[in-house]
Structure formats: structure tokens, C-alpha cells
Amino acid sequence: MEKVGAAEPIAKVSSIFIYPVKSCRGISVSQAPLTPTVLKAPGMDVLKVSLSAPREIADGVSMWEWSGSALDEGNAASKWFSDYIGKPSRLVRFNTVSETRPVEPEYAPGYKTMFSNMYPYMLISQGSMDALNQLLTEPIPINRFRPNILVDGCEPFSEDLWTEIKIDKLTFLGVKLCSRCKVPTINQDTGIAGPEPNNTLKKIRSDTVLRPTRKQQGKVYFGQNLVCKSFLTGQKGNVVTVGDRVYVLNKVSSTDEAAA
């Protein structure tokens, strides 16, 4: 582990994306509060979801290894999603009052998330995206990878090595390289899947290439999973803004040393 310090920024935040509903379209915003409303789809009326907590409880909700209860957003939201998707659906909200979903304790003990796949934040650099697109016959947009934070100004894949960074006044831990499933192969506008970019990622971003001395898991990696260290210290004013400078405080020397 190399302690770098924060003398000069290594990059800046170029885009921020939020995902109000898991697996639905991301929304680009100029700033976002880091806290644990309106939905639309082609041919559908706008669904307005109140920000106040629902009263109904839905039991038997599961997300990977976690299962528990959630807050049910009601029949209007249920009908909207059921009509659009074509099968019975309920829109639910994570119940932070009664439920806890910790991240993997071996990587970030004490931290938790809600309905995100594994971790609450994921960061990718524009340099990494540009390097990948140079290898693809048809370049793809960043929305294929569904990050929360896109940074620019650093070398391609340098985020692989970051174990602690500071964005403005907030400190994040880079806890684990982000292993990719088939979602990046799906066009986010059409829903149609293809072989790329995963075929190319297997050639340049696999265990064999990045982590040759580690146990091979047959995975490919793109991006860095983060938790916000400031949450455990009780820091307030948790807002990330486009243009914020990124400082690297600690990093490893190679991807072979990175957690994954």
C-alpha cells in the first residue's frame, strides 16, 4: 500500500449519475447528495412517486444474498410497472428503519448499502472508457456500465489502484474492483444485447490479465467499487458536484495487489 497524500488533484468529477429505481435508466445530474420521484417510460403517463415514506409493507423481498421486508409504493405504482413490463410487479423502497443490508464484510466492514448490487457507489474514469472504445468497432456510451461517478483527467484504468480518495471534502474507500455481468452488453436505449464490450473486456480486463498471481475467478473488471468513509465519521454536508477535484490518498502499486 502506497500512501500518496493529497497535494495535487489527479482528476475531477465530470459526470454524476443517479439510479432512482434499480436497473432502470440512470439520470445525469450536476450534483447529488449522498443519502441513502418521478418516473416515465415510452407510451406511459408519468408516474409520480411521493418522497414521503409509504405505509404499506412488502415481505419476502430479496436482493442477492439478502432478504427482508420493504416499503411498498402502492397500487398505482404497481399497476404502472405491471402494465409496462407485462407481468405482475411491485415498486418497493428499502426500509432503513427496520432493515440493514451490509456490504461484503471482508472488504468493507461496518458499511452498508440498500438495493445496489453490492456497494453504494461505483467510479469509472473517462480515460478507461476512451481506452476501451478505441478497441471496439462501435464505441459505446458510459451508460452501459452504470457508474455513479465519472472522473476525467487521469490515466486509463488508474482508478484500479485507488484505495482511498478524496472528492472535495468527502473521503471514499476503493474497496474492490467492479466485476462485470452481462449488463454492459445491453443497449440502454433499446434493451437489445450483443457480444460487446464483454468479448473485448475478456481479452484486456480478465483475472488472467490483471491478476495473474491470484486465484482465477473467470471475471472481468471495469470500474472501482466505493464506500464513503465520511459516513462512519458522521460528517455532514455530503454532496458531490460536477467539477469537484479528486485527490488520491492511498493506492496499491498494481492491479495484482488490488482487492477483487
mmCIF file of C-alpha atoms in Angstrom:
data_model
loop_
_atom_site.group_PDB
_atom_site.id
_atom_site.type_symbol
_atom_site.label_atom_id
_atom_site.label_comp_id
_atom_site.label_asym_id
_atom_site.label_seq_id
_atom_site.Cartn_x
_atom_site.Cartn_y
_atom_site.Cartn_z
ATOM 1 C CA MET A 1 0.000 0.000 0.000
ATOM 2 C CA GLU A 2 1.376 3.374 -1.008
ATOM 3 C CA LYS A 3 0.360 6.496 0.906
ATOM 4 C CA VAL A 4 0.179 9.258 -1.687
ATOM 5 C CA GLY A 5 -1.143 12.355 0.080
ATOM 6 C CA ALA A 6 -3.420 14.995 -1.380
ATOM 7 C CA ALA A 7 -1.112 17.734 -2.618
ATOM 8 C CA GLU A 8 -2.431 17.910 -6.170
ATOM 9 C CA PRO A 9 -5.720 16.700 -7.655
ATOM 10 C CA ILE A 10 -5.333 13.785 -10.050
ATOM 11 C CA ALA A 11 -8.730 14.187 -11.761
ATOM 12 C CA LYS A 12 -12.066 15.930 -11.473
ATOM 13 C CA VAL A 13 -15.661 14.765 -11.408
ATOM 14 C CA SER A 14 -17.014 15.106 -14.949
ATOM 15 C CA SER A 15 -20.428 13.441 -14.560
ATOM 16 C CA ILE A 16 -22.685 12.149 -11.802
ATOM 17 C CA PHE A 17 -25.394 9.562 -12.375
ATOM 18 C CA ILE A 18 -28.218 8.516 -10.084
ATOM 19 C CA TYR A 19 -30.493 5.498 -10.423
ATOM 20 C CA PRO A 20 -33.787 6.158 -8.614
ATOM 21 C CA VAL A 21 -35.078 2.680 -9.498
ATOM 22 C CA LYS A 22 -32.730 -0.287 -9.609
ATOM 23 C CA SER A 23 -31.985 -1.480 -13.163
ATOM 24 C CA CYS A 24 -33.897 1.424 -14.721
ATOM 25 C CA ARG A 25 -32.406 4.315 -16.670
ATOM 26 C CA GLY A 26 -29.771 6.432 -14.985
ATOM 27 C CA ILE A 27 -30.155 10.197 -14.740
ATOM 28 C CA SER A 28 -27.234 12.598 -15.192
ATOM 29 C CA VAL A 29 -27.186 15.383 -12.577
ATOM 30 C CA SER A 30 -24.874 18.283 -11.805
ATOM 31 C CA GLN A 31 -24.705 17.405 -8.114
ATOM 32 C CA ALA A 32 -26.064 14.748 -5.813
ATOM 33 C CA PRO A 33 -26.445 14.498 -2.040
ATOM 34 C CA LEU A 34 -25.059 11.235 -0.724
ATOM 35 C CA THR A 35 -28.178 9.985 1.015
ATOM 36 C CA PRO A 36 -29.442 6.587 1.265
ATOM 37 C CA THR A 37 -39.610 10.624 -7.842
ATOM 38 C CA VAL A 38 -40.674 10.918 -10.966
ATOM 39 C CA LEU A 39 -40.767 8.005 -13.466
ATOM 40 C CA LYS A 40 -41.569 7.864 -17.170
ATOM 41 C CA ALA A 41 -41.493 5.321 -19.992
ATOM 42 C CA PRO A 42 -42.440 5.308 -23.692
ATOM 43 C CA GLY A 43 -46.205 5.269 -24.194
ATOM 44 C CA MET A 44 -46.919 5.649 -20.494
ATOM 45 C CA ASP A 45 -48.256 8.518 -18.431
ATOM 46 C CA VAL A 46 -45.764 9.966 -15.947
ATOM 47 C CA LEU A 47 -45.780 8.131 -12.618
ATOM 48 C CA LYS A 48 -45.293 10.432 -9.656
ATOM 49 C CA VAL A 49 -43.983 8.759 -6.525
ATOM 50 C CA SER A 50 -44.207 10.658 -3.259
ATOM 51 C CA LEU A 51 -40.958 11.185 -1.368
ATOM 52 C CA SER A 52 -42.774 10.602 1.909
ATOM 53 C CA ALA A 53 -42.415 7.093 3.294
ATOM 54 C CA PRO A 54 -45.147 4.613 2.259
ATOM 55 C CA ARG A 55 -47.221 2.967 4.956
ATOM 56 C CA GLU A 56 -47.608 -0.486 3.384
ATOM 57 C CA ILE A 57 -45.043 -3.233 3.942
ATOM 58 C CA ALA A 58 -43.998 -5.831 1.373
ATOM 59 C CA ASP A 59 -42.497 -9.015 2.813
ATOM 60 C CA GLY A 60 -40.227 -11.508 1.110
ATOM 61 C CA VAL A 61 -38.162 -9.003 -0.884
ATOM 62 C CA SER A 62 -34.746 -10.361 -1.862
ATOM 63 C CA MET A 63 -31.565 -8.938 -3.373
ATOM 64 C CA TRP A 64 -28.767 -11.436 -3.967
ATOM 65 C CA GLU A 65 -27.953 -12.926 -0.573
ATOM 66 C CA TRP A 66 -30.223 -10.528 1.372
ATOM 67 C CA SER A 67 -33.925 -10.921 2.047
ATOM 68 C CA GLY A 68 -36.318 -8.918 4.180
ATOM 69 C CA SER A 69 -39.231 -6.509 4.096
ATOM 70 C CA ALA A 70 -39.509 -3.259 2.147
ATOM 71 C CA LEU A 71 -41.877 -0.303 1.884
ATOM 72 C CA ASP A 72 -44.485 -0.828 -0.842
ATOM 73 C CA GLU A 73 -45.119 2.243 -3.011
ATOM 74 C CA GLY A 74 -48.760 1.270 -3.561
ATOM 75 C CA ASN A 75 -51.189 0.006 -6.180
ATOM 76 C CA ALA A 76 -50.830 2.889 -8.652
ATOM 77 C CA ALA A 77 -47.100 2.281 -8.974
ATOM 78 C CA SER A 78 -47.685 -1.462 -9.117
ATOM 79 C CA LYS A 79 -50.168 -1.122 -11.985
ATOM 80 C CA TRP A 80 -47.832 1.260 -13.860
ATOM 81 C CA PHE A 81 -44.932 -1.187 -13.774
ATOM 82 C CA SER A 82 -47.108 -4.241 -14.340
ATOM 83 C CA ASP A 83 -48.681 -2.674 -17.431
ATOM 84 C CA TYR A 84 -45.342 -1.603 -18.872
ATOM 85 C CA ILE A 85 -43.321 -4.721 -18.075
ATOM 86 C CA GLY A 86 -46.150 -7.111 -18.846
ATOM 87 C CA LYS A 87 -46.077 -9.134 -15.629
ATOM 88 C CA PRO A 88 -47.141 -8.520 -12.019
ATOM 89 C CA SER A 89 -44.728 -6.075 -10.379
ATOM 90 C CA ARG A 90 -44.424 -4.041 -7.196
ATOM 91 C CA LEU A 91 -42.307 -0.942 -6.649
ATOM 92 C CA VAL A 92 -40.689 -1.060 -3.235
ATOM 93 C CA ARG A 93 -38.379 1.197 -1.242
ATOM 94 C CA PHE A 94 -35.646 -0.004 1.098
ATOM 95 C CA ASN A 95 -36.824 0.272 4.689
ATOM 96 C CA THR A 96 -33.885 1.815 6.523
ATOM 97 C CA VAL A 97 -35.828 1.804 9.799
ATOM 98 C CA SER A 98 -36.191 -1.958 10.119
ATOM 99 C CA GLU A 99 -33.694 -3.433 7.651
ATOM 100 C CA THR A 100 -29.926 -3.436 7.206
ATOM 101 C CA ARG A 101 -28.002 -4.748 4.219
ATOM 102 C CA PRO A 102 -24.250 -4.737 4.862
ATOM 103 C CA VAL A 103 -21.703 -4.785 2.071
ATOM 104 C CA GLU A 104 -19.265 -7.710 1.971
ATOM 105 C CA PRO A 105 -17.669 -7.543 5.445
ATOM 106 C CA GLU A 106 -14.331 -8.926 4.259
ATOM 107 C CA TYR A 107 -13.890 -5.845 2.045
ATOM 108 C CA ALA A 108 -15.569 -3.007 3.948
ATOM 109 C CA PRO A 109 -16.668 -3.987 7.460
ATOM 110 C CA GLY A 110 -19.159 -1.624 9.046
ATOM 111 C CA TYR A 111 -20.535 -0.243 5.769
ATOM 112 C CA LYS A 112 -23.948 -0.920 4.303
ATOM 113 C CA THR A 113 -25.973 -0.390 1.159
ATOM 114 C CA MET A 114 -29.611 -0.680 0.109
ATOM 115 C CA PHE A 115 -30.753 -2.116 -3.237
ATOM 116 C CA SER A 116 -27.484 -1.566 -5.103
ATOM 117 C CA ASN A 117 -25.976 -4.832 -6.317
ATOM 118 C CA MET A 118 -23.021 -4.899 -3.939
ATOM 119 C CA TYR A 119 -21.786 -1.441 -2.965
ATOM 120 C CA PRO A 120 -23.382 2.024 -2.755
ATOM 121 C CA TYR A 121 -21.034 3.756 -5.264
ATOM 122 C CA MET A 122 -19.049 2.888 -8.353
ATOM 123 C CA LEU A 123 -16.461 5.075 -10.062
ATOM 124 C CA ILE A 124 -15.042 4.927 -13.606
ATOM 125 C CA SER A 125 -12.595 7.252 -15.348
ATOM 126 C CA GLN A 126 -13.164 8.766 -18.774
ATOM 127 C CA GLY A 127 -9.647 7.614 -19.657
ATOM 128 C CA SER A 128 -10.675 3.988 -19.104
ATOM 129 C CA MET A 129 -13.797 4.493 -21.198
ATOM 130 C CA ASP A 130 -11.797 6.084 -24.025
ATOM 131 C CA ALA A 131 -9.206 3.292 -23.956
ATOM 132 C CA LEU A 132 -11.916 0.649 -24.233
ATOM 133 C CA ASN A 133 -13.733 2.455 -27.041
ATOM 134 C CA GLN A 134 -10.527 2.630 -29.067
ATOM 135 C CA LEU A 135 -10.594 -1.171 -29.170
ATOM 136 C CA LEU A 136 -14.262 -1.506 -30.113
ATOM 137 C CA THR A 137 -15.527 -1.435 -33.679
ATOM 138 C CA GLU A 138 -18.560 0.503 -32.453
ATOM 139 C CA PRO A 139 -17.878 2.759 -29.443
ATOM 140 C CA ILE A 140 -20.354 2.553 -26.569
ATOM 141 C CA PRO A 141 -21.559 5.214 -24.103
ATOM 142 C CA ILE A 142 -20.729 5.264 -20.418
ATOM 143 C CA ASN A 143 -24.318 4.328 -19.516
ATOM 144 C CA ARG A 144 -23.541 0.693 -20.373
ATOM 145 C CA PHE A 145 -21.523 0.478 -17.149
ATOM 146 C CA ARG A 146 -23.960 2.386 -14.918
ATOM 147 C CA PRO A 147 -21.416 4.209 -12.718
ATOM 148 C CA ASN A 148 -22.340 6.823 -10.130
ATOM 149 C CA ILE A 149 -19.227 8.935 -10.554
ATOM 150 C CA LEU A 150 -17.297 9.574 -13.789
ATOM 151 C CA VAL A 151 -13.958 11.341 -13.425
ATOM 152 C CA ASP A 152 -11.684 12.823 -16.068
ATOM 153 C CA GLY A 153 -8.046 13.875 -16.267
ATOM 154 C CA CYS A 154 -6.319 10.697 -15.057
ATOM 155 C CA GLU A 155 -4.611 7.883 -16.946
ATOM 156 C CA PRO A 156 -6.740 4.963 -18.226
ATOM 157 C CA PHE A 157 -7.538 2.413 -15.516
ATOM 158 C CA SER A 158 -5.655 4.352 -12.843
ATOM 159 C CA GLU A 159 -8.783 4.067 -10.669
ATOM 160 C CA ASP A 160 -7.982 0.341 -10.349
ATOM 161 C CA LEU A 161 -5.257 1.259 -7.881
ATOM 162 C CA TRP A 162 -7.093 3.795 -5.714
ATOM 163 C CA THR A 163 -7.809 2.536 -2.212
ATOM 164 C CA GLU A 164 -8.595 5.926 -0.651
ATOM 165 C CA ILE A 165 -9.592 9.113 -2.434
ATOM 166 C CA LYS A 166 -10.993 12.486 -1.522
ATOM 167 C CA ILE A 167 -13.649 14.218 -3.613
ATOM 168 C CA ASP A 168 -13.939 17.782 -2.378
ATOM 169 C CA LYS A 169 -14.306 17.231 1.395
ATOM 170 C CA LEU A 170 -15.580 13.647 1.268
ATOM 171 C CA THR A 171 -13.335 10.628 1.685
ATOM 172 C CA PHE A 172 -14.100 7.396 -0.182
ATOM 173 C CA LEU A 173 -12.509 3.977 0.082
ATOM 174 C CA GLY A 174 -11.896 1.996 -3.089
ATOM 175 C CA VAL A 175 -12.706 -1.410 -1.689
ATOM 176 C CA LYS A 176 -12.964 -3.757 -4.663
ATOM 177 C CA LEU A 177 -12.587 -3.827 -8.436
ATOM 178 C CA CYS A 178 -16.036 -3.964 -10.026
ATOM 179 C CA SER A 179 -16.630 -7.324 -11.701
ATOM 180 C CA ARG A 180 -18.980 -7.052 -14.650
ATOM 181 C CA CYS A 181 -22.003 -9.160 -15.558
ATOM 182 C CA LYS A 182 -23.852 -9.088 -18.898
ATOM 183 C CA VAL A 183 -25.476 -5.676 -18.299
ATOM 184 C CA PRO A 184 -22.753 -3.770 -20.251
ATOM 185 C CA THR A 185 -23.719 -5.802 -23.328
ATOM 186 C CA ILE A 186 -27.262 -4.371 -23.239
ATOM 187 C CA ASN A 187 -28.019 -1.200 -25.179
ATOM 188 C CA GLN A 188 -29.601 1.028 -22.513
ATOM 189 C CA ASP A 189 -31.872 2.731 -25.061
ATOM 190 C CA THR A 190 -33.182 -0.341 -26.909
ATOM 191 C CA GLY A 191 -32.761 -3.169 -24.417
ATOM 192 C CA ILE A 192 -31.007 -5.248 -27.095
ATOM 193 C CA ALA A 193 -27.935 -7.243 -26.050
ATOM 194 C CA GLY A 194 -24.837 -8.006 -28.083
ATOM 195 C CA PRO A 195 -21.405 -9.581 -27.561
ATOM 196 C CA GLU A 196 -19.560 -6.335 -26.808
ATOM 197 C CA PRO A 197 -17.951 -4.904 -24.804
ATOM 198 C CA ASN A 198 -17.605 -8.118 -22.789
ATOM 199 C CA ASN A 199 -15.734 -10.001 -25.519
ATOM 200 C CA THR A 200 -13.104 -7.272 -25.569
ATOM 201 C CA LEU A 201 -13.047 -6.971 -21.783
ATOM 202 C CA LYS A 202 -12.233 -10.674 -21.539
ATOM 203 C CA LYS A 203 -9.094 -10.017 -23.577
ATOM 204 C CA ILE A 204 -7.835 -6.983 -21.643
ATOM 205 C CA ARG A 205 -9.566 -6.933 -18.242
ATOM 206 C CA SER A 206 -9.819 -10.557 -17.084
ATOM 207 C CA ASP A 207 -8.375 -12.178 -13.955
ATOM 208 C CA THR A 208 -5.685 -13.744 -16.104
ATOM 209 C CA VAL A 209 -4.544 -10.388 -17.451
ATOM 210 C CA LEU A 210 -4.948 -8.184 -14.382
ATOM 211 C CA ARG A 211 -4.350 -10.594 -11.510
ATOM 212 C CA PRO A 212 -2.088 -13.375 -12.797
ATOM 213 C CA THR A 213 -0.790 -14.410 -9.354
ATOM 214 C CA ARG A 214 -4.227 -14.517 -7.710
ATOM 215 C CA LYS A 215 -6.903 -17.189 -7.744
ATOM 216 C CA GLN A 216 -8.681 -17.096 -11.096
ATOM 217 C CA GLN A 217 -12.435 -16.489 -10.880
ATOM 218 C CA GLY A 218 -13.275 -16.140 -14.561
ATOM 219 C CA LYS A 219 -14.288 -12.493 -14.077
ATOM 220 C CA VAL A 220 -13.711 -9.256 -15.963
ATOM 221 C CA TYR A 221 -13.340 -5.896 -14.254
ATOM 222 C CA PHE A 222 -14.203 -2.315 -15.153
ATOM 223 C CA GLY A 223 -14.504 0.397 -12.506
ATOM 224 C CA GLN A 224 -13.929 0.620 -8.770
ATOM 225 C CA ASN A 225 -16.486 -0.017 -6.025
ATOM 226 C CA LEU A 226 -16.554 2.637 -3.310
ATOM 227 C CA VAL A 227 -17.895 3.273 0.152
ATOM 228 C CA CYS A 228 -17.984 6.724 1.739
ATOM 229 C CA LYS A 229 -15.669 6.839 4.744
ATOM 230 C CA SER A 230 -17.251 10.122 5.844
ATOM 231 C CA PHE A 231 -20.482 8.286 6.671
ATOM 232 C CA LEU A 232 -18.815 6.451 9.537
ATOM 233 C CA THR A 233 -17.343 9.660 10.956
ATOM 234 C CA GLY A 234 -20.716 11.445 10.983
ATOM 235 C CA GLN A 235 -19.630 14.145 8.543
ATOM 236 C CA LYS A 236 -22.479 16.278 7.210
ATOM 237 C CA GLY A 237 -22.924 18.242 4.005
ATOM 238 C CA ASN A 238 -22.430 15.154 1.867
ATOM 239 C CA VAL A 239 -22.762 16.500 -1.674
ATOM 240 C CA VAL A 240 -20.699 15.553 -4.736
ATOM 241 C CA THR A 241 -20.719 18.111 -7.551
ATOM 242 C CA VAL A 242 -19.554 18.029 -11.167
ATOM 243 C CA GLY A 243 -16.208 19.815 -11.218
ATOM 244 C CA ASP A 244 -15.124 18.583 -7.780
ATOM 245 C CA ARG A 245 -11.438 17.724 -7.660
ATOM 246 C CA VAL A 246 -10.319 14.183 -6.952
ATOM 247 C CA TYR A 247 -7.305 13.559 -4.703
ATOM 248 C CA VAL A 248 -5.682 10.152 -4.254
ATOM 249 C CA LEU A 249 -4.662 9.499 -0.643
ATOM 250 C CA ASN A 250 -3.668 5.827 -0.854
ATOM 251 C CA LYS A 251 -3.218 3.319 -3.647
ATOM 252 C CA VAL A 252 -1.711 -0.044 -4.464
ATOM 253 C CA SER A 253 1.078 -0.379 -6.992
ATOM 254 C CA SER A 254 -0.605 -2.838 -9.386
ATOM 255 C CA THR A 255 -3.969 -4.436 -10.121
ATOM 256 C CA ASP A 256 -2.477 -7.725 -8.959
ATOM 257 C CA GLU A 257 -2.496 -6.207 -5.461
ATOM 258 C CA ALA A 258 -5.990 -4.728 -5.733
ATOM 259 C CA ALA A 259 -8.921 -6.348 -3.961
ATOM 260 C CA ALA A 260 -11.396 -8.052 -6.301
#
